[in-house]
């Protein structure tokens, strides 16, 4: 059975926090409409020191190099990864090289936020019409909005929240104009 939220297809194997779904879709929509070449990628980090990570993280984001970067995060716990954070990171591909920025950002996080342990950026495999596969690290929101919603709404799931103390969702604030009922690109075609 297919799960639909505000016109977007979601992975039906998860239960979601509806407010977080609205915020994630609004976040992606805001980035798409306010950045010239909105790009988004997924990053995961183990959490070594739960008390200090947010302060270190916010200090890093205040650096001029990241003043235009937007983030949504979720804190989770699993048997295999332990306590960890998952990030959806948005940036403007015209200001930062979309091929190298995810790794540059990962390295910056590793250096500036010692409360986080191992930091990884994840790629997705895309099969093109000619049958060739390519690993891509970013979604270009103008062309891949629906797929980005499908993939990044994973961060809104309620699974793996047991053992998590304090806030389990957060990130860059979303302008109210980008919240609400949306129509997917498929509906607009």
mmCIF file with all atom_site columns, C-alpha atoms in Angstrom:
data_model
loop_
_atom_site.group_PDB
_atom_site.id
_atom_site.type_symbol
_atom_site.label_atom_id
_atom_site.label_alt_id
_atom_site.label_comp_id
_atom_site.label_asym_id
_atom_site.label_entity_id
_atom_site.label_seq_id
_atom_site.pdbx_PDB_ins_code
_atom_site.Cartn_x
_atom_site.Cartn_y
_atom_site.Cartn_z
_atom_site.occupancy
_atom_site.B_iso_or_equiv
_atom_site.pdbx_formal_charge
_atom_site.auth_seq_id
_atom_site.auth_comp_id
_atom_site.auth_asym_id
_atom_site.auth_atom_id
_atom_site.pdbx_PDB_model_num
ATOM 1   C CA . UNK A 1 1   ? 0.000  0.000  0.000   1.00 0.00 ? 1   UNK A CA 1
ATOM 2   C CA . UNK A 1 2   ? 1.366  3.399  -1.011  1.00 0.00 ? 2   UNK A CA 1
ATOM 3   C CA . UNK A 1 3   ? 1.623  6.138  1.642   1.00 0.00 ? 3   UNK A CA 1
ATOM 4   C CA . UNK A 1 4   ? 0.816  9.692  0.507   1.00 0.00 ? 4   UNK A CA 1
ATOM 5   C CA . UNK A 1 5   ? 1.380  12.878 2.517   1.00 0.00 ? 5   UNK A CA 1
ATOM 6   C CA . UNK A 1 6   ? 0.400  16.251 1.020   1.00 0.00 ? 6   UNK A CA 1
ATOM 7   C CA . UNK A 1 7   ? 0.571  14.708 -2.452  1.00 0.00 ? 7   UNK A CA 1
ATOM 8   C CA . UNK A 1 8   ? 4.015  13.118 -1.999  1.00 0.00 ? 8   UNK A CA 1
ATOM 9   C CA . UNK A 1 9   ? 4.781  9.398  -1.950  1.00 0.00 ? 9   UNK A CA 1
ATOM 10  C CA . UNK A 1 10  ? 6.536  8.220  1.233   1.00 0.00 ? 10  UNK A CA 1
ATOM 11  C CA . UNK A 1 11  ? 8.130  4.922  2.187   1.00 0.00 ? 11  UNK A CA 1
ATOM 12  C CA . UNK A 1 12  ? 5.258  2.997  3.743   1.00 0.00 ? 12  UNK A CA 1
ATOM 13  C CA . UNK A 1 13  ? 7.424  0.860  6.034   1.00 0.00 ? 13  UNK A CA 1
ATOM 14  C CA . UNK A 1 14  ? 7.861  3.730  8.535   1.00 0.00 ? 14  UNK A CA 1
ATOM 15  C CA . UNK A 1 15  ? 5.614  5.673  10.880  1.00 0.00 ? 15  UNK A CA 1
ATOM 16  C CA . UNK A 1 16  ? 6.214  9.411  10.634  1.00 0.00 ? 16  UNK A CA 1
ATOM 17  C CA . UNK A 1 17  ? 5.932  12.485 12.804  1.00 0.00 ? 17  UNK A CA 1
ATOM 18  C CA . UNK A 1 18  ? 3.461  14.556 10.754  1.00 0.00 ? 18  UNK A CA 1
ATOM 19  C CA . UNK A 1 19  ? 4.787  17.908 12.004  1.00 0.00 ? 19  UNK A CA 1
ATOM 20  C CA . UNK A 1 20  ? 8.312  16.869 10.999  1.00 0.00 ? 20  UNK A CA 1
ATOM 21  C CA . UNK A 1 21  ? 7.050  15.787 7.566   1.00 0.00 ? 21  UNK A CA 1
ATOM 22  C CA . UNK A 1 22  ? 5.507  19.210 7.091   1.00 0.00 ? 22  UNK A CA 1
ATOM 23  C CA . UNK A 1 23  ? 8.748  20.883 8.230   1.00 0.00 ? 23  UNK A CA 1
ATOM 24  C CA . UNK A 1 24  ? 10.939 18.699 5.977   1.00 0.00 ? 24  UNK A CA 1
ATOM 25  C CA . UNK A 1 25  ? 8.811  19.304 2.883   1.00 0.00 ? 25  UNK A CA 1
ATOM 26  C CA . UNK A 1 26  ? 8.660  23.008 3.758   1.00 0.00 ? 26  UNK A CA 1
ATOM 27  C CA . UNK A 1 27  ? 12.441 23.048 4.272   1.00 0.00 ? 27  UNK A CA 1
ATOM 28  C CA . UNK A 1 28  ? 13.070 21.463 0.866   1.00 0.00 ? 28  UNK A CA 1
ATOM 29  C CA . UNK A 1 29  ? 10.519 23.756 -0.760  1.00 0.00 ? 29  UNK A CA 1
ATOM 30  C CA . UNK A 1 30  ? 12.075 26.847 0.839   1.00 0.00 ? 30  UNK A CA 1
ATOM 31  C CA . UNK A 1 31  ? 15.556 25.821 -0.320  1.00 0.00 ? 31  UNK A CA 1
ATOM 32  C CA . UNK A 1 32  ? 14.259 25.141 -3.834  1.00 0.00 ? 32  UNK A CA 1
ATOM 33  C CA . UNK A 1 33  ? 12.723 28.608 -4.063  1.00 0.00 ? 33  UNK A CA 1
ATOM 34  C CA . UNK A 1 34  ? 15.365 30.696 -2.260  1.00 0.00 ? 34  UNK A CA 1
ATOM 35  C CA . UNK A 1 35  ? 18.620 29.188 -3.590  1.00 0.00 ? 35  UNK A CA 1
ATOM 36  C CA . UNK A 1 36  ? 19.682 29.612 -7.218  1.00 0.00 ? 36  UNK A CA 1
ATOM 37  C CA . UNK A 1 37  ? 20.851 25.968 -7.513  1.00 0.00 ? 37  UNK A CA 1
ATOM 38  C CA . UNK A 1 38  ? 19.490 24.192 -4.423  1.00 0.00 ? 38  UNK A CA 1
ATOM 39  C CA . UNK A 1 39  ? 21.377 20.978 -3.655  1.00 0.00 ? 39  UNK A CA 1
ATOM 40  C CA . UNK A 1 40  ? 20.727 18.586 -0.784  1.00 0.00 ? 40  UNK A CA 1
ATOM 41  C CA . UNK A 1 41  ? 22.660 15.651 0.647   1.00 0.00 ? 41  UNK A CA 1
ATOM 42  C CA . UNK A 1 42  ? 22.423 13.172 3.532   1.00 0.00 ? 42  UNK A CA 1
ATOM 43  C CA . UNK A 1 43  ? 25.014 12.831 6.286   1.00 0.00 ? 43  UNK A CA 1
ATOM 44  C CA . UNK A 1 44  ? 25.158 10.636 9.397   1.00 0.00 ? 44  UNK A CA 1
ATOM 45  C CA . UNK A 1 45  ? 27.351 10.968 12.506  1.00 0.00 ? 45  UNK A CA 1
ATOM 46  C CA . UNK A 1 46  ? 27.768 8.966  15.670  1.00 0.00 ? 46  UNK A CA 1
ATOM 47  C CA . UNK A 1 47  ? 27.116 10.966 18.832  1.00 0.00 ? 47  UNK A CA 1
ATOM 48  C CA . UNK A 1 48  ? 30.006 10.813 21.293  1.00 0.00 ? 48  UNK A CA 1
ATOM 49  C CA . UNK A 1 49  ? 29.041 13.639 23.677  1.00 0.00 ? 49  UNK A CA 1
ATOM 50  C CA . UNK A 1 50  ? 25.337 14.411 23.763  1.00 0.00 ? 50  UNK A CA 1
ATOM 51  C CA . UNK A 1 51  ? 25.794 17.405 26.078  1.00 0.00 ? 51  UNK A CA 1
ATOM 52  C CA . UNK A 1 52  ? 28.124 19.479 23.891  1.00 0.00 ? 52  UNK A CA 1
ATOM 53  C CA . UNK A 1 53  ? 27.367 18.592 20.266  1.00 0.00 ? 53  UNK A CA 1
ATOM 54  C CA . UNK A 1 54  ? 24.679 21.256 19.708  1.00 0.00 ? 54  UNK A CA 1
ATOM 55  C CA . UNK A 1 55  ? 26.889 24.126 20.948  1.00 0.00 ? 55  UNK A CA 1
ATOM 56  C CA . UNK A 1 56  ? 29.856 22.944 18.857  1.00 0.00 ? 56  UNK A CA 1
ATOM 57  C CA . UNK A 1 57  ? 27.588 22.439 15.838  1.00 0.00 ? 57  UNK A CA 1
ATOM 58  C CA . UNK A 1 58  ? 26.051 25.915 16.109  1.00 0.00 ? 58  UNK A CA 1
ATOM 59  C CA . UNK A 1 59  ? 29.505 27.489 16.528  1.00 0.00 ? 59  UNK A CA 1
ATOM 60  C CA . UNK A 1 60  ? 30.658 25.797 13.321  1.00 0.00 ? 60  UNK A CA 1
ATOM 61  C CA . UNK A 1 61  ? 27.588 26.934 11.378  1.00 0.00 ? 61  UNK A CA 1
ATOM 62  C CA . UNK A 1 62  ? 28.274 30.543 12.368  1.00 0.00 ? 62  UNK A CA 1
ATOM 63  C CA . UNK A 1 63  ? 31.442 30.470 10.272  1.00 0.00 ? 63  UNK A CA 1
ATOM 64  C CA . UNK A 1 64  ? 31.172 32.607 7.149   1.00 0.00 ? 64  UNK A CA 1
ATOM 65  C CA . UNK A 1 65  ? 31.873 29.582 4.920   1.00 0.00 ? 65  UNK A CA 1
ATOM 66  C CA . UNK A 1 66  ? 28.554 28.055 6.016   1.00 0.00 ? 66  UNK A CA 1
ATOM 67  C CA . UNK A 1 67  ? 26.301 31.086 6.411   1.00 0.00 ? 67  UNK A CA 1
ATOM 68  C CA . UNK A 1 68  ? 24.092 29.933 3.544   1.00 0.00 ? 68  UNK A CA 1
ATOM 69  C CA . UNK A 1 69  ? 23.931 26.236 4.513   1.00 0.00 ? 69  UNK A CA 1
ATOM 70  C CA . UNK A 1 70  ? 20.571 24.986 5.803   1.00 0.00 ? 70  UNK A CA 1
ATOM 71  C CA . UNK A 1 71  ? 20.109 21.860 7.929   1.00 0.00 ? 71  UNK A CA 1
ATOM 72  C CA . UNK A 1 72  ? 17.424 19.514 9.275   1.00 0.00 ? 72  UNK A CA 1
ATOM 73  C CA . UNK A 1 73  ? 18.543 16.836 11.747  1.00 0.00 ? 73  UNK A CA 1
ATOM 74  C CA . UNK A 1 74  ? 17.166 13.919 13.699  1.00 0.00 ? 74  UNK A CA 1
ATOM 75  C CA . UNK A 1 75  ? 18.631 12.034 16.658  1.00 0.00 ? 75  UNK A CA 1
ATOM 76  C CA . UNK A 1 76  ? 18.133 8.265  16.711  1.00 0.00 ? 76  UNK A CA 1
ATOM 77  C CA . UNK A 1 77  ? 19.275 5.132  18.456  1.00 0.00 ? 77  UNK A CA 1
ATOM 78  C CA . UNK A 1 78  ? 19.832 1.718  16.895  1.00 0.00 ? 78  UNK A CA 1
ATOM 79  C CA . UNK A 1 79  ? 21.590 -1.442 18.042  1.00 0.00 ? 79  UNK A CA 1
ATOM 80  C CA . UNK A 1 80  ? 24.103 -1.239 15.196  1.00 0.00 ? 80  UNK A CA 1
ATOM 81  C CA . UNK A 1 81  ? 24.850 2.512  15.156  1.00 0.00 ? 81  UNK A CA 1
ATOM 82  C CA . UNK A 1 82  ? 24.112 3.397  18.775  1.00 0.00 ? 82  UNK A CA 1
ATOM 83  C CA . UNK A 1 83  ? 23.117 7.006  19.400  1.00 0.00 ? 83  UNK A CA 1
ATOM 84  C CA . UNK A 1 84  ? 23.572 8.949  16.170  1.00 0.00 ? 84  UNK A CA 1
ATOM 85  C CA . UNK A 1 85  ? 22.453 11.995 14.233  1.00 0.00 ? 85  UNK A CA 1
ATOM 86  C CA . UNK A 1 86  ? 21.223 12.138 10.656  1.00 0.00 ? 86  UNK A CA 1
ATOM 87  C CA . UNK A 1 87  ? 21.432 15.397 8.746   1.00 0.00 ? 87  UNK A CA 1
ATOM 88  C CA . UNK A 1 88  ? 19.815 16.703 5.591   1.00 0.00 ? 88  UNK A CA 1
ATOM 89  C CA . UNK A 1 89  ? 22.154 19.456 4.398   1.00 0.00 ? 89  UNK A CA 1
ATOM 90  C CA . UNK A 1 90  ? 21.089 22.025 1.776   1.00 0.00 ? 90  UNK A CA 1
ATOM 91  C CA . UNK A 1 91  ? 23.436 24.416 -0.002  1.00 0.00 ? 91  UNK A CA 1
ATOM 92  C CA . UNK A 1 92  ? 23.536 26.556 -3.127  1.00 0.00 ? 92  UNK A CA 1
ATOM 93  C CA . UNK A 1 93  ? 25.408 24.788 -5.932  1.00 0.00 ? 93  UNK A CA 1
ATOM 94  C CA . UNK A 1 94  ? 26.316 28.171 -7.438  1.00 0.00 ? 94  UNK A CA 1
ATOM 95  C CA . UNK A 1 95  ? 28.155 29.194 -4.265  1.00 0.00 ? 95  UNK A CA 1
ATOM 96  C CA . UNK A 1 96  ? 29.723 25.806 -3.495  1.00 0.00 ? 96  UNK A CA 1
ATOM 97  C CA . UNK A 1 97  ? 30.930 23.125 -5.900  1.00 0.00 ? 97  UNK A CA 1
ATOM 98  C CA . UNK A 1 98  ? 28.156 20.519 -5.778  1.00 0.00 ? 98  UNK A CA 1
ATOM 99  C CA . UNK A 1 99  ? 30.613 17.680 -6.444  1.00 0.00 ? 99  UNK A CA 1
ATOM 100 C CA . UNK A 1 100 ? 33.092 18.478 -3.679  1.00 0.00 ? 100 UNK A CA 1
ATOM 101 C CA . UNK A 1 101 ? 31.037 20.371 -1.071  1.00 0.00 ? 101 UNK A CA 1
ATOM 102 C CA . UNK A 1 102 ? 29.529 17.313 0.702   1.00 0.00 ? 102 UNK A CA 1
ATOM 103 C CA . UNK A 1 103 ? 33.008 15.924 1.468   1.00 0.00 ? 103 UNK A CA 1
ATOM 104 C CA . UNK A 1 104 ? 34.352 19.377 2.398   1.00 0.00 ? 104 UNK A CA 1
ATOM 105 C CA . UNK A 1 105 ? 31.416 19.857 4.786   1.00 0.00 ? 105 UNK A CA 1
ATOM 106 C CA . UNK A 1 106 ? 31.925 16.369 6.281   1.00 0.00 ? 106 UNK A CA 1
ATOM 107 C CA . UNK A 1 107 ? 35.605 17.122 6.961   1.00 0.00 ? 107 UNK A CA 1
ATOM 108 C CA . UNK A 1 108 ? 34.715 20.499 8.479   1.00 0.00 ? 108 UNK A CA 1
ATOM 109 C CA . UNK A 1 109 ? 32.199 18.834 10.803  1.00 0.00 ? 109 UNK A CA 1
ATOM 110 C CA . UNK A 1 110 ? 34.743 16.186 11.814  1.00 0.00 ? 110 UNK A CA 1
ATOM 111 C CA . UNK A 1 111 ? 37.258 18.895 12.796  1.00 0.00 ? 111 UNK A CA 1
ATOM 112 C CA . UNK A 1 112 ? 34.919 21.460 14.367  1.00 0.00 ? 112 UNK A CA 1
ATOM 113 C CA . UNK A 1 113 ? 32.507 19.206 16.272  1.00 0.00 ? 113 UNK A CA 1
ATOM 114 C CA . UNK A 1 114 ? 34.495 16.687 18.345  1.00 0.00 ? 114 UNK A CA 1
ATOM 115 C CA . UNK A 1 115 ? 31.289 15.659 20.144  1.00 0.00 ? 115 UNK A CA 1
ATOM 116 C CA . UNK A 1 116 ? 30.420 13.811 16.940  1.00 0.00 ? 116 UNK A CA 1
ATOM 117 C CA . UNK A 1 117 ? 32.306 10.654 16.125  1.00 0.00 ? 117 UNK A CA 1
ATOM 118 C CA . UNK A 1 118 ? 32.507 9.087  12.692  1.00 0.00 ? 118 UNK A CA 1
ATOM 119 C CA . UNK A 1 119 ? 30.865 11.356 10.075  1.00 0.00 ? 119 UNK A CA 1
ATOM 120 C CA . UNK A 1 120 ? 29.737 9.890  6.747   1.00 0.00 ? 120 UNK A CA 1
ATOM 121 C CA . UNK A 1 121 ? 28.128 11.318 3.620   1.00 0.00 ? 121 UNK A CA 1
ATOM 122 C CA . UNK A 1 122 ? 25.909 8.907  1.728   1.00 0.00 ? 122 UNK A CA 1
ATOM 123 C CA . UNK A 1 123 ? 25.539 8.577  -2.018  1.00 0.00 ? 123 UNK A CA 1
ATOM 124 C CA . UNK A 1 124 ? 22.630 7.196  -3.987  1.00 0.00 ? 124 UNK A CA 1
ATOM 125 C CA . UNK A 1 125 ? 22.922 5.136  -7.151  1.00 0.00 ? 125 UNK A CA 1
ATOM 126 C CA . UNK A 1 126 ? 21.048 6.477  -10.151 1.00 0.00 ? 126 UNK A CA 1
ATOM 127 C CA . UNK A 1 127 ? 20.475 4.456  -13.330 1.00 0.00 ? 127 UNK A CA 1
ATOM 128 C CA . UNK A 1 128 ? 20.324 6.582  -16.459 1.00 0.00 ? 128 UNK A CA 1
ATOM 129 C CA . UNK A 1 129 ? 18.342 5.886  -19.635 1.00 0.00 ? 129 UNK A CA 1
ATOM 130 C CA . UNK A 1 130 ? 21.436 4.401  -21.298 1.00 0.00 ? 130 UNK A CA 1
ATOM 131 C CA . UNK A 1 131 ? 21.653 1.797  -18.499 1.00 0.00 ? 131 UNK A CA 1
ATOM 132 C CA . UNK A 1 132 ? 24.743 3.291  -16.854 1.00 0.00 ? 132 UNK A CA 1
ATOM 133 C CA . UNK A 1 133 ? 24.787 3.707  -13.083 1.00 0.00 ? 133 UNK A CA 1
ATOM 134 C CA . UNK A 1 134 ? 26.308 6.669  -11.311 1.00 0.00 ? 134 UNK A CA 1
ATOM 135 C CA . UNK A 1 135 ? 26.740 7.427  -7.629  1.00 0.00 ? 135 UNK A CA 1
ATOM 136 C CA . UNK A 1 136 ? 25.413 10.880 -6.840  1.00 0.00 ? 136 UNK A CA 1
ATOM 137 C CA . UNK A 1 137 ? 25.835 12.659 -3.525  1.00 0.00 ? 137 UNK A CA 1
ATOM 138 C CA . UNK A 1 138 ? 23.340 15.478 -4.003  1.00 0.00 ? 138 UNK A CA 1
ATOM 139 C CA . UNK A 1 139 ? 19.800 16.020 -5.197  1.00 0.00 ? 139 UNK A CA 1
ATOM 140 C CA . UNK A 1 140 ? 19.220 19.059 -7.399  1.00 0.00 ? 140 UNK A CA 1
ATOM 141 C CA . UNK A 1 141 ? 15.873 20.261 -6.050  1.00 0.00 ? 141 UNK A CA 1
ATOM 142 C CA . UNK A 1 142 ? 14.615 21.910 -9.229  1.00 0.00 ? 142 UNK A CA 1
ATOM 143 C CA . UNK A 1 143 ? 14.751 18.596 -11.118 1.00 0.00 ? 143 UNK A CA 1
ATOM 144 C CA . UNK A 1 144 ? 14.557 15.991 -8.350  1.00 0.00 ? 144 UNK A CA 1
ATOM 145 C CA . UNK A 1 145 ? 12.178 17.442 -5.781  1.00 0.00 ? 145 UNK A CA 1
ATOM 146 C CA . UNK A 1 146 ? 9.816  14.453 -5.457  1.00 0.00 ? 146 UNK A CA 1
ATOM 147 C CA . UNK A 1 147 ? 12.692 11.991 -5.084  1.00 0.00 ? 147 UNK A CA 1
ATOM 148 C CA . UNK A 1 148 ? 14.305 14.290 -2.508  1.00 0.00 ? 148 UNK A CA 1
ATOM 149 C CA . UNK A 1 149 ? 11.044 14.391 -0.516  1.00 0.00 ? 149 UNK A CA 1
ATOM 150 C CA . UNK A 1 150 ? 10.806 10.586 -0.650  1.00 0.00 ? 150 UNK A CA 1
ATOM 151 C CA . UNK A 1 151 ? 14.399 10.074 0.515   1.00 0.00 ? 151 UNK A CA 1
ATOM 152 C CA . UNK A 1 152 ? 14.781 12.853 3.081   1.00 0.00 ? 152 UNK A CA 1
ATOM 153 C CA . UNK A 1 153 ? 11.426 12.333 4.777   1.00 0.00 ? 153 UNK A CA 1
ATOM 154 C CA . UNK A 1 154 ? 13.191 9.243  6.138   1.00 0.00 ? 154 UNK A CA 1
ATOM 155 C CA . UNK A 1 155 ? 14.510 11.679 8.765   1.00 0.00 ? 155 UNK A CA 1
ATOM 156 C CA . UNK A 1 156 ? 10.931 12.242 9.966   1.00 0.00 ? 156 UNK A CA 1
ATOM 157 C CA . UNK A 1 157 ? 10.310 8.652  10.962  1.00 0.00 ? 157 UNK A CA 1
ATOM 158 C CA . UNK A 1 158 ? 9.398  7.750  14.515  1.00 0.00 ? 158 UNK A CA 1
ATOM 159 C CA . UNK A 1 159 ? 11.272 4.428  14.461  1.00 0.00 ? 159 UNK A CA 1
ATOM 160 C CA . UNK A 1 160 ? 14.513 4.263  16.466  1.00 0.00 ? 160 UNK A CA 1
ATOM 161 C CA . UNK A 1 161 ? 13.517 6.972  18.958  1.00 0.00 ? 161 UNK A CA 1
ATOM 162 C CA . UNK A 1 162 ? 13.668 4.694  22.022  1.00 0.00 ? 162 UNK A CA 1
ATOM 163 C CA . UNK A 1 163 ? 16.594 5.654  24.226  1.00 0.00 ? 163 UNK A CA 1
ATOM 164 C CA . UNK A 1 164 ? 16.767 9.184  22.796  1.00 0.00 ? 164 UNK A CA 1
ATOM 165 C CA . UNK A 1 165 ? 16.626 11.918 25.437  1.00 0.00 ? 165 UNK A CA 1
ATOM 166 C CA . UNK A 1 166 ? 15.709 15.524 24.784  1.00 0.00 ? 166 UNK A CA 1
ATOM 167 C CA . UNK A 1 167 ? 14.866 16.896 21.369  1.00 0.00 ? 167 UNK A CA 1
ATOM 168 C CA . UNK A 1 168 ? 14.986 14.310 18.632  1.00 0.00 ? 168 UNK A CA 1
ATOM 169 C CA . UNK A 1 169 ? 14.333 16.651 15.659  1.00 0.00 ? 169 UNK A CA 1
ATOM 170 C CA . UNK A 1 170 ? 15.619 20.100 14.789  1.00 0.00 ? 170 UNK A CA 1
ATOM 171 C CA . UNK A 1 171 ? 17.385 22.314 12.328  1.00 0.00 ? 171 UNK A CA 1
ATOM 172 C CA . UNK A 1 172 ? 17.170 25.545 10.387  1.00 0.00 ? 172 UNK A CA 1
ATOM 173 C CA . UNK A 1 173 ? 13.858 27.314 10.858  1.00 0.00 ? 173 UNK A CA 1
ATOM 174 C CA . UNK A 1 174 ? 11.410 27.135 7.966   1.00 0.00 ? 174 UNK A CA 1
ATOM 175 C CA . UNK A 1 175 ? 9.589  30.245 6.766   1.00 0.00 ? 175 UNK A CA 1
ATOM 176 C CA . UNK A 1 176 ? 5.823  29.810 7.248   1.00 0.00 ? 176 UNK A CA 1
ATOM 177 C CA . UNK A 1 177 ? 5.184  30.696 3.608   1.00 0.00 ? 177 UNK A CA 1
ATOM 178 C CA . UNK A 1 178 ? 6.719  27.348 2.629   1.00 0.00 ? 178 UNK A CA 1
ATOM 179 C CA . UNK A 1 179 ? 4.671  25.279 5.098   1.00 0.00 ? 179 UNK A CA 1
ATOM 180 C CA . UNK A 1 180 ? 1.256  23.813 4.469   1.00 0.00 ? 180 UNK A CA 1
ATOM 181 C CA . UNK A 1 181 ? -0.325 21.725 1.809   1.00 0.00 ? 181 UNK A CA 1
ATOM 182 C CA . UNK A 1 182 ? 1.892  21.141 -1.195  1.00 0.00 ? 182 UNK A CA 1
ATOM 183 C CA . UNK A 1 183 ? 1.328  19.631 -4.573  1.00 0.00 ? 183 UNK A CA 1
ATOM 184 C CA . UNK A 1 184 ? 3.956  17.278 -5.884  1.00 0.00 ? 184 UNK A CA 1
ATOM 185 C CA . UNK A 1 185 ? 5.599  17.967 -9.236  1.00 0.00 ? 185 UNK A CA 1
ATOM 186 C CA . UNK A 1 186 ? 3.771  14.946 -10.641 1.00 0.00 ? 186 UNK A CA 1
ATOM 187 C CA . UNK A 1 187 ? 0.441  16.652 -9.825  1.00 0.00 ? 187 UNK A CA 1
ATOM 188 C CA . UNK A 1 188 ? 1.581  19.840 -11.570 1.00 0.00 ? 188 UNK A CA 1
ATOM 189 C CA . UNK A 1 189 ? 2.488  18.071 -14.851 1.00 0.00 ? 189 UNK A CA 1
#
